Short mmCIF file of C-alpha atoms and ligand atoms in Angstrom, two decimals:
data_model
loop_
_atom_site.label_atom_id
_atom_site.label_comp_id
_atom_site.label_asym_id
_atom_site.label_seq_id
_atom_site.Cartn_x
_atom_site.Cartn_y
_atom_site.Cartn_z
CA MET J 1 0.00 0.00 0.00
CA VAL J 2 1.15 3.58 -0.66
CA VAL J 3 0.66 5.35 2.66
CA GLU J 4 -0.19 9.03 2.77
CA PRO J 5 -0.80 11.32 5.73
CA LYS J 6 -4.46 11.88 6.61
CA THR J 7 -4.88 14.58 9.21
CA ARG J 8 -7.88 15.31 11.36
CA GLY J 9 -7.43 18.37 13.61
CA PHE J 10 -4.26 17.85 15.57
CA ILE J 11 -3.86 14.16 14.81
CA CYS J 12 -2.81 12.18 11.82
CA THR J 13 -4.83 9.01 11.38
CA THR J 14 -2.26 7.16 9.26
CA ALA J 15 1.35 6.27 9.97
CA HIS J 16 4.18 5.24 7.68
CA PRO J 17 6.02 2.09 8.80
CA VAL J 18 9.26 2.85 6.96
CA GLY J 19 9.29 6.49 8.11
CA CYS J 20 8.64 5.49 11.73
CA ALA J 21 11.50 2.99 11.58
CA ALA J 22 13.74 5.70 10.11
CA ASN J 23 12.85 8.01 13.03
CA VAL J 24 13.82 5.32 15.51
CA ALA J 25 17.06 4.64 13.61
CA ARG J 26 17.94 8.35 13.64
CA GLN J 27 17.48 8.52 17.42
CA ILE J 28 19.58 5.38 17.93
CA ASP J 29 22.24 6.87 15.71
CA TYR J 30 22.28 10.05 17.79
CA VAL J 31 22.79 8.05 20.98
CA ARG J 32 25.52 5.89 19.43
CA LYS J 33 27.48 9.01 18.45
CA HIS J 34 27.63 10.12 22.09
CA PRO J 35 29.63 8.67 24.98
CA HIS J 36 28.03 5.77 26.78
CA PHE J 37 26.78 6.32 30.31
CA THR J 38 26.22 3.94 33.20
CA GLY J 39 23.59 3.70 35.90
CA VAL J 40 20.66 1.92 34.29
CA LYS J 41 20.73 -1.82 33.68
CA LYS J 42 17.10 -2.94 33.62
CA ALA J 43 14.42 -0.37 32.86
CA LEU J 44 10.64 -0.41 32.84
CA ILE J 45 9.22 2.36 30.66
CA ILE J 46 5.51 3.02 31.01
CA GLY J 47 4.46 4.94 27.87
CA CYS J 48 7.38 3.67 25.76
CA SER J 49 6.17 3.99 22.17
CA THR J 50 6.30 7.67 21.20
CA GLY J 51 7.64 11.04 22.36
CA TYR J 52 9.60 11.20 25.59
CA GLY J 53 9.01 7.57 26.59
CA LEU J 54 10.35 6.20 23.31
CA ALA J 55 13.40 8.48 23.50
CA THR J 56 14.01 7.36 27.09
CA ARG J 57 13.89 3.73 26.02
CA ILE J 58 16.31 4.36 23.15
CA ALA J 59 18.72 6.32 25.36
CA ALA J 60 18.70 3.62 28.09
CA ALA J 61 19.12 0.72 25.64
CA PHE J 62 21.65 2.15 23.21
CA GLY J 63 23.41 4.58 25.59
CA ALA J 64 23.84 2.22 28.54
CA GLY J 65 23.11 -1.23 27.11
CA ALA J 66 20.04 -1.55 29.33
CA SER J 67 17.40 -4.27 29.05
CA THR J 68 14.05 -2.54 28.52
CA LEU J 69 10.51 -3.63 29.22
CA GLY J 70 7.99 -1.20 27.76
CA VAL J 71 4.28 -0.59 28.18
CA ALA J 72 2.22 1.23 25.56
CA PHE J 73 -1.29 1.42 24.18
CA GLU J 74 -0.99 1.14 20.41
CA ARG J 75 -3.03 -0.42 17.65
CA PRO J 76 -1.72 -2.87 15.01
CA ALA J 77 -2.66 -2.51 11.35
CA SER J 78 -5.90 -3.94 10.01
CA ARG J 79 -6.21 -5.11 6.42
CA THR J 80 -6.90 -1.58 5.17
CA ARG J 81 -5.71 0.71 7.92
CA THR J 82 -2.16 1.41 9.04
CA ALA J 83 -1.04 0.71 12.60
CA THR J 84 -0.43 3.67 14.90
CA ALA J 85 2.98 5.33 14.80
CA GLY J 86 3.74 3.98 18.28
CA TRP J 87 3.19 0.44 17.03
CA TYR J 88 5.64 0.87 14.14
CA ASN J 89 8.14 2.66 16.42
CA THR J 90 8.02 -0.21 18.89
CA ALA J 91 8.44 -2.84 16.18
CA ALA J 92 11.49 -0.99 14.84
CA PHE J 93 12.94 -0.42 18.31
CA GLU J 94 12.70 -4.11 19.18
CA ARG J 95 14.28 -5.17 15.89
CA TYR J 96 17.24 -2.81 16.36
CA ALA J 97 17.60 -3.92 20.00
CA GLN J 98 17.61 -7.58 18.93
CA GLU J 99 20.30 -6.85 16.35
CA ASP J 100 22.46 -5.46 19.15
CA GLY J 101 21.71 -8.39 21.46
CA LEU J 102 19.70 -6.17 23.83
CA TYR J 103 16.72 -7.54 25.76
CA ALA J 104 13.50 -5.73 24.76
CA LYS J 105 9.92 -6.74 25.40
CA THR J 106 6.72 -4.74 25.20
CA VAL J 107 3.32 -5.12 26.83
CA MET J 108 0.58 -3.58 24.68
CA GLY J 109 -2.35 -2.72 26.85
CA ASP J 110 -3.91 -0.27 29.27
CA ALA J 111 -1.21 0.76 31.77
CA PHE J 112 -3.93 1.96 34.15
CA SER J 113 -5.32 -1.57 34.52
CA ASP J 114 -4.40 -4.11 37.20
CA ALA J 115 -4.07 -6.79 34.51
CA VAL J 116 -1.25 -4.96 32.71
CA LYS J 117 0.53 -4.23 35.99
CA GLN J 118 0.39 -7.96 36.81
CA GLN J 119 1.58 -8.92 33.32
CA VAL J 120 4.59 -6.61 33.71
CA ILE J 121 5.40 -8.03 37.15
CA ASP J 122 5.23 -11.58 35.78
CA ILE J 123 7.62 -10.72 32.95
CA ILE J 124 10.07 -9.03 35.35
CA HIS J 125 9.97 -12.10 37.64
CA LYS J 126 10.55 -14.43 34.72
CA ASP J 127 13.09 -12.49 32.64
CA LEU J 128 14.73 -9.71 34.63
CA GLY J 129 14.46 -10.49 38.33
CA LYS J 130 14.29 -6.82 39.29
CA VAL J 131 14.30 -3.44 37.56
CA ASP J 132 16.45 -0.51 38.66
CA LEU J 133 14.66 2.24 36.70
CA VAL J 134 10.94 2.91 36.26
CA ILE J 135 9.94 5.73 33.89
CA TYR J 136 6.37 6.98 33.99
CA SER J 137 5.69 8.77 30.68
CA LEU J 138 1.98 8.39 30.00
CA ALA J 139 -0.02 11.03 28.17
CA ALA J 140 -3.56 9.71 28.00
CA PRO J 141 -6.99 11.12 27.25
CA ARG J 142 -8.82 8.77 29.61
CA ARG J 143 -8.44 6.29 32.45
CA ALA J 144 -10.82 3.57 33.49
CA VAL J 145 -10.95 2.73 37.19
CA GLY J 146 -13.39 -0.10 37.85
CA GLU J 147 -16.68 0.84 36.21
CA THR J 148 -15.85 4.56 35.99
CA THR J 149 -13.99 6.23 33.13
CA TYR J 150 -12.31 9.56 33.83
CA PHE J 151 -11.40 12.00 31.05
CA SER J 152 -8.63 14.57 30.98
CA ALA J 153 -9.30 18.09 29.70
CA LEU J 154 -6.87 20.81 28.66
CA LYS J 155 -8.59 23.84 30.10
CA PRO J 156 -8.03 26.90 32.29
CA VAL J 157 -9.34 26.84 35.85
CA GLY J 158 -11.68 29.54 37.12
CA GLN J 159 -11.44 31.87 34.09
CA THR J 160 -11.96 31.96 30.35
CA PHE J 161 -8.67 32.18 28.49
CA THR J 162 -8.29 33.93 25.15
CA SER J 163 -4.98 33.98 23.38
CA LYS J 164 -3.16 33.79 20.11
CA SER J 165 -2.80 30.23 18.98
CA LEU J 166 -1.74 28.17 15.98
CA ASP J 167 -4.40 26.39 13.98
CA VAL J 168 -2.37 23.26 13.32
CA SER J 169 -4.60 22.04 10.49
CA LYS J 170 -4.11 25.30 8.50
CA MET J 171 -0.82 26.41 10.06
CA GLU J 172 -2.32 29.87 10.64
CA VAL J 173 -2.35 32.17 13.63
CA ALA J 174 -5.79 32.05 15.16
CA THR J 175 -7.45 33.18 18.36
CA ALA J 176 -8.26 30.44 20.81
CA THR J 177 -10.85 30.97 23.50
CA ILE J 178 -11.14 28.24 26.06
CA GLU J 179 -13.88 28.16 28.65
CA PRO J 180 -12.91 27.23 32.20
CA ALA J 181 -13.06 23.59 33.23
CA THR J 182 -15.92 22.26 35.28
CA GLN J 183 -15.14 20.61 38.62
CA GLU J 184 -15.74 17.25 36.96
CA GLU J 185 -13.15 18.06 34.26
CA ILE J 186 -10.63 19.21 36.88
CA ASP J 187 -11.10 16.03 38.93
CA GLY J 188 -11.00 13.87 35.79
CA THR J 189 -7.71 15.42 34.60
CA VAL J 190 -6.08 14.87 37.99
CA LYS J 191 -7.25 11.23 37.93
CA VAL J 192 -5.85 10.66 34.42
CA MET J 193 -2.67 12.76 34.41
CA GLY J 194 -1.96 13.05 38.15
CA GLY J 195 0.10 10.78 40.36
CA GLU J 196 -2.33 8.16 41.61
CA ASP J 197 -1.62 5.57 38.96
CA TRP J 198 2.17 6.11 39.27
CA ARG J 199 1.81 5.45 43.03
CA TRP J 200 -0.21 2.32 42.29
CA TRP J 201 2.46 1.12 39.86
CA MET J 202 5.25 1.68 42.36
CA LYS J 203 3.32 -0.01 45.18
CA ALA J 204 2.55 -3.02 42.98
CA LEU J 205 6.21 -3.31 41.93
CA ARG J 206 7.39 -2.90 45.51
CA ASP J 207 4.91 -5.45 46.89
CA ALA J 208 6.00 -7.93 44.21
CA ASP J 209 9.64 -7.36 45.21
CA VAL J 210 10.74 -6.51 41.68
CA LEU J 211 12.50 -3.23 42.50
CA ALA J 212 16.29 -3.41 42.82
CA GLU J 213 18.24 -1.79 45.68
CA ASN J 214 18.68 1.94 44.88
CA ALA J 215 15.95 1.79 42.23
CA VAL J 216 15.06 5.13 40.68
CA THR J 217 11.72 6.22 39.27
CA THR J 218 11.04 9.35 37.24
CA ALA J 219 7.84 10.88 35.88
CA TYR J 220 7.78 13.68 33.33
CA SER J 221 6.27 17.08 33.83
CA TYR J 222 6.09 20.49 32.22
CA ILE J 223 5.92 24.02 33.61
CA GLY J 224 6.48 26.33 30.63
CA PRO J 225 6.45 30.11 30.29
CA GLN J 226 4.00 32.50 31.91
CA LEU J 227 2.11 33.00 28.67
CA THR J 228 0.85 29.42 28.74
CA TYR J 229 0.21 29.43 32.51
CA PRO J 230 -3.58 29.96 32.23
CA VAL J 231 -4.02 26.88 30.03
CA TYR J 232 -1.18 24.76 31.39
CA HIS J 233 0.57 25.46 34.69
CA ASP J 234 -2.50 27.04 36.32
CA GLY J 235 -4.95 24.96 34.29
CA THR J 236 -6.29 21.44 34.67
CA VAL J 237 -3.04 19.78 33.55
CA GLY J 238 -1.01 21.94 35.93
CA LEU J 239 -3.17 20.72 38.82
CA ALA J 240 -2.58 17.15 37.67
CA LYS J 241 1.18 17.82 37.50
CA ARG J 242 1.11 19.16 41.08
CA ASP J 243 -0.54 15.90 42.10
CA LEU J 244 2.24 14.07 40.24
CA ALA J 245 4.83 16.05 42.22
CA GLU J 246 3.10 15.09 45.47
CA ALA J 247 3.20 11.45 44.33
CA ALA J 248 6.97 11.81 43.77
CA ARG J 249 7.37 12.88 47.41
CA GLN J 250 5.30 9.94 48.65
CA ILE J 251 7.00 7.39 46.39
CA GLY J 252 10.42 8.80 47.34
CA GLY J 253 9.53 8.27 51.00
CA ASP J 254 8.46 4.67 50.30
CA LEU J 255 11.63 3.92 48.33
CA ALA J 256 13.98 5.30 50.98
CA SER J 257 14.18 1.92 52.75
CA ILE J 258 15.75 0.35 49.64
CA GLY J 259 17.92 3.40 48.97
CA GLY J 260 15.70 4.41 46.05
CA HIS J 261 14.61 7.81 44.77
CA ALA J 262 11.63 9.28 42.93
CA TYR J 263 12.08 12.29 40.69
CA ILE J 264 10.05 14.60 38.55
CA SER J 265 11.90 15.62 35.43
CA VAL J 266 10.52 18.87 34.03
CA ASN J 267 11.09 18.52 30.30
CA LYS J 268 11.22 20.96 27.41
CA ALA J 269 8.15 21.73 25.30
CA LEU J 270 8.37 19.55 22.20
CA VAL J 271 6.24 18.49 19.29
CA THR J 272 4.61 15.23 20.34
CA GLN J 273 1.13 13.83 19.85
CA ALA J 274 0.28 15.05 23.37
CA SER J 275 1.53 18.64 23.03
CA ALA J 276 -0.10 19.23 19.63
CA ALA J 277 -3.43 18.90 21.41
CA ILE J 278 -2.84 21.76 23.85
CA PRO J 279 -4.20 25.10 22.59
CA VAL J 280 -1.58 27.92 22.46
CA VAL J 281 1.32 25.46 22.93
CA PRO J 282 2.02 24.79 19.21
CA LEU J 283 2.42 28.55 18.51
CA TYR J 284 4.69 28.91 21.52
CA ILE J 285 6.71 25.88 20.41
CA SER J 286 7.22 27.17 16.88
CA ILE J 287 8.45 30.54 18.20
CA LEU J 288 10.64 28.81 20.77
CA PHE J 289 12.17 26.48 18.17
CA LYS J 290 13.11 29.39 15.90
CA ILE J 291 14.92 31.11 18.76
CA MET J 292 16.63 27.99 20.14
CA LYS J 293 17.69 26.78 16.69
CA ALA J 294 19.27 30.20 15.99
CA GLN J 295 21.11 29.94 19.33
CA GLY J 296 22.20 26.35 18.71
CA THR J 297 20.46 25.14 21.88
CA HIS J 298 17.48 23.40 20.29
CA GLU J 299 16.86 19.82 21.45
CA GLY J 300 14.36 17.14 20.49
CA CYS J 301 13.15 14.22 22.63
CA ILE J 302 16.29 12.13 22.18
CA GLU J 303 18.68 15.02 22.93
CA GLN J 304 16.66 15.81 26.08
CA MET J 305 16.59 12.23 27.32
CA LEU J 306 20.24 11.51 26.68
CA ARG J 307 21.14 14.73 28.56
CA LEU J 308 18.78 13.69 31.38
CA PHE J 309 20.61 10.40 31.81
CA SER J 310 24.17 11.49 31.21
CA GLN J 311 24.15 14.90 32.88
CA LYS J 312 21.46 14.75 35.57
CA LEU J 313 19.82 11.52 36.69
CA TYR J 314 22.93 9.36 37.00
CA LEU J 315 25.30 11.89 38.52
CA PRO J 316 26.34 10.89 42.07
CA THR J 317 24.05 13.69 43.33
CA PRO J 318 21.44 14.53 40.69
CA PRO J 319 21.11 18.33 40.48
CA THR J 320 17.61 19.34 41.51
CA ASP J 321 15.89 22.69 42.06
CA ALA J 322 14.34 23.91 45.33
CA GLU J 323 11.30 21.68 44.73
CA GLY J 324 13.46 18.62 44.08
CA PHE J 325 12.75 18.66 40.31
CA LEU J 326 15.30 17.79 37.64
CA ARG J 327 15.13 20.71 35.21
CA MET J 328 15.45 19.66 31.59
CA ASP J 329 13.64 22.89 30.67
CA ASP J 330 16.65 24.89 31.89
CA TRP J 331 17.62 26.11 28.42
CA GLU J 332 14.00 26.73 27.35
CA LEU J 333 13.25 28.89 30.37
CA SER J 334 16.51 30.84 30.40
CA PRO J 335 15.68 34.58 30.70
CA ASP J 336 17.41 35.32 27.43
CA VAL J 337 15.29 32.82 25.46
CA GLN J 338 12.05 33.81 27.16
CA GLU J 339 12.63 37.51 26.53
CA LYS J 340 12.98 36.80 22.81
CA VAL J 341 9.88 34.58 22.88
CA MET J 342 7.81 37.37 24.45
CA THR J 343 8.97 39.93 21.87
CA ALA J 344 8.04 37.55 19.04
CA TRP J 345 4.75 36.60 20.69
CA GLU J 346 3.65 40.26 20.89
CA ALA J 347 4.62 40.96 17.29
CA ILE J 348 3.53 37.81 15.46
CA SER J 349 0.58 37.82 13.07
CA ASN J 350 -0.46 35.76 10.08
CA GLU J 351 1.37 38.01 7.63
CA ASP J 352 4.77 37.65 9.27
CA LEU J 353 4.49 34.16 10.71
CA PRO J 354 7.75 32.76 9.24
CA ALA J 355 9.71 35.78 10.48
CA TYR J 356 9.00 34.89 14.09
CA ALA J 357 8.11 31.22 14.15
CA ASP J 358 9.62 28.04 12.78
CA ILE J 359 6.37 26.99 11.17
CA ASP J 360 8.06 24.73 8.62
CA GLY J 361 10.01 23.05 11.40
CA TYR J 362 6.84 22.57 13.44
CA ARG J 363 4.95 21.16 10.46
CA GLN J 364 7.79 18.82 9.58
CA GLU J 365 8.20 17.55 13.15
CA PHE J 366 4.44 17.04 13.40
CA TYR J 367 4.38 14.89 10.26
CA GLN J 368 7.53 13.08 11.33
CA LEU J 369 5.72 11.90 14.48
CA PHE J 370 3.73 9.70 12.10
CA GLY J 371 6.66 8.72 9.90
CA PHE J 372 6.05 11.26 7.13
CA ASP J 373 8.43 13.88 5.75
CA VAL J 374 11.44 11.86 6.88
CA ASP J 375 14.58 12.22 4.75
CA GLY J 376 15.50 9.24 2.61
CA VAL J 377 12.08 7.55 2.68
CA ASP J 378 10.41 6.82 -0.66
CA TYR J 379 6.79 7.78 -0.05
CA ALA J 380 5.68 6.71 -3.52
CA ALA J 381 6.73 3.12 -2.84
CA ASP J 382 4.36 0.32 -1.95
CA VAL J 383 4.96 -0.67 1.68
CA ASP J 384 3.78 -3.55 3.82
CA ILE J 385 1.68 -2.06 6.62
CA GLN J 386 1.46 -5.36 8.54
CA ILE J 387 4.50 -5.13 10.80
CA ASP J 388 4.94 -7.46 13.77
CA ILE J 389 6.41 -6.46 17.08
CA PRO J 390 8.91 -9.27 17.71
CA SER J 391 8.13 -9.80 21.42
CA LEU J 392 4.37 -9.93 20.72
CA SER J 393 4.46 -12.36 17.83
P1 NAI X 401 3.11 10.92 23.74
O1 NAI X 401 1.69 11.10 23.38
O2 NAI X 401 4.15 11.01 22.68
O3 NAI X 401 3.33 9.47 24.46
C1 NAI X 401 2.39 8.93 25.34
C2 NAI X 401 2.71 7.48 25.60
O4 NAI X 401 1.74 6.98 26.53
C3 NAI X 401 2.63 6.57 24.38
O5 NAI X 401 3.64 5.57 24.46
C4 NAI X 401 1.26 5.88 24.53
O6 NAI X 401 1.16 4.61 23.91
C5 NAI X 401 1.20 5.75 26.03
N1 NAI X 401 -0.15 5.59 26.55
C6 NAI X 401 -1.18 6.46 26.51
N2 NAI X 401 -2.26 5.93 27.15
C7 NAI X 401 -1.88 4.71 27.62
C8 NAI X 401 -2.51 3.70 28.37
N3 NAI X 401 -3.76 3.82 28.78
N4 NAI X 401 -1.81 2.57 28.62
C9 NAI X 401 -0.53 2.40 28.21
N5 NAI X 401 0.14 3.37 27.53
C10 NAI X 401 -0.52 4.50 27.23
O7 NAI X 401 3.39 11.93 24.93
P2 NAI X 401 4.66 12.77 25.42
O8 NAI X 401 4.55 14.15 24.92
O9 NAI X 401 5.91 12.01 25.21
O10 NAI X 401 4.33 12.86 26.97
C11 NAI X 401 4.84 11.95 27.92
C12 NAI X 401 4.96 12.68 29.25
O11 NAI X 401 5.89 13.78 29.09
C13 NAI X 401 3.63 13.28 29.73
O12 NAI X 401 3.54 13.17 31.12
C14 NAI X 401 3.78 14.76 29.36
O13 NAI X 401 3.02 15.61 30.18
C15 NAI X 401 5.28 14.96 29.58
N6 NAI X 401 5.85 16.13 28.92
C16 NAI X 401 5.60 16.38 27.59
C17 NAI X 401 6.11 17.54 27.02
C18 NAI X 401 5.87 17.86 25.58
O14 NAI X 401 6.07 19.00 25.18
N7 NAI X 401 5.48 16.93 24.76
C19 NAI X 401 6.93 18.51 27.78
C20 NAI X 401 7.20 18.08 29.13
C21 NAI X 401 6.65 16.95 29.68
#
């Protein structure tokens, strides 16, 4: 089948298997060109198939030779429909890991469920004994707990928010007005994106005795600039991220008896399937990218995650801020960068979009999430969309 991108709003409903594999190969290549690091031997990555979780898995496996067990929620291809990008990424990752003699298995299922937690524990018992790193990198629209399904919402709290934004489907500056969240939406977002499920994971792993001495766990968060505060930091997701930070404190306390630690890593704003869905954020990201690329400080997921491992998490004393967070957004939030972002933000309009924002870069990275617009891939060629994930077949 010749696979073409089909976009609907801020998602693309098709994915290109060869392009996704090329994305994974590029990230592996980046890691291979950098010095190896030590610290992680056996890692569990919850949310391992795209974005930050995938990059974490690649950095751990190819940067430190770690065995990786991943959890993701991705769909295989049907006869007529491509698989999701995360499916193809995982298939490619496992194949490259196998080629290098690295252990890699993936559980495809709902990470929020007890069944998947048990399946993971069984695999660790059988194959790995214990894990020394647990990464929690879920970005999910919903979570089922028993009979109840909770939904996350990306909304301001207590006030309507109107701001410039980027209409991702047309790549035009637009005005976004978002009504405040209801109490149900606030509670739902905290349930889905907060720390409860991470705590449940860590308790289940601890009770099953599959955490190694000095085990480390890290969940990913975002703070961002003041201009996105109403919709992010002070909005529903921000409340969920505060709950995640509270979970880090509790989990850290629980892990102390085995010499373990729990961290929040505050990462940089990047183009991923999750961030494309947040109003205002895509416009901010395209301005930010233009400025950081000009400065030579721009990073993508793999650059961020390799720096997290090699320069923060596995230092003898990981450098944290006053709140105990690892700050991977240090370059993004530097006063110099933010000052330039604000100047561009005030000035930008539809007529002068490319002058202030890296719209082409944003568009390309968005399509690349789904395996399109990747250098060296022949998009006119017939490709097999039925790709197996080795550990699942
Ligand atoms: P993403 O959408 O690329 O990845 C989400 C992952 O979660 C995928 O592997 C997906 O399969 C998995 N997943 C979703 N629902 C699941 C379920 N029910 N069961 C099992 N797996 C499930 O997201 P991204 O952007 O990499 O986000 C990961 C974390 O990083 C989130 O906590 C996010 O808030 C955080 N973060 C993201 C930033 C960004 O700009 N993209 C910036 C800073 C932090």
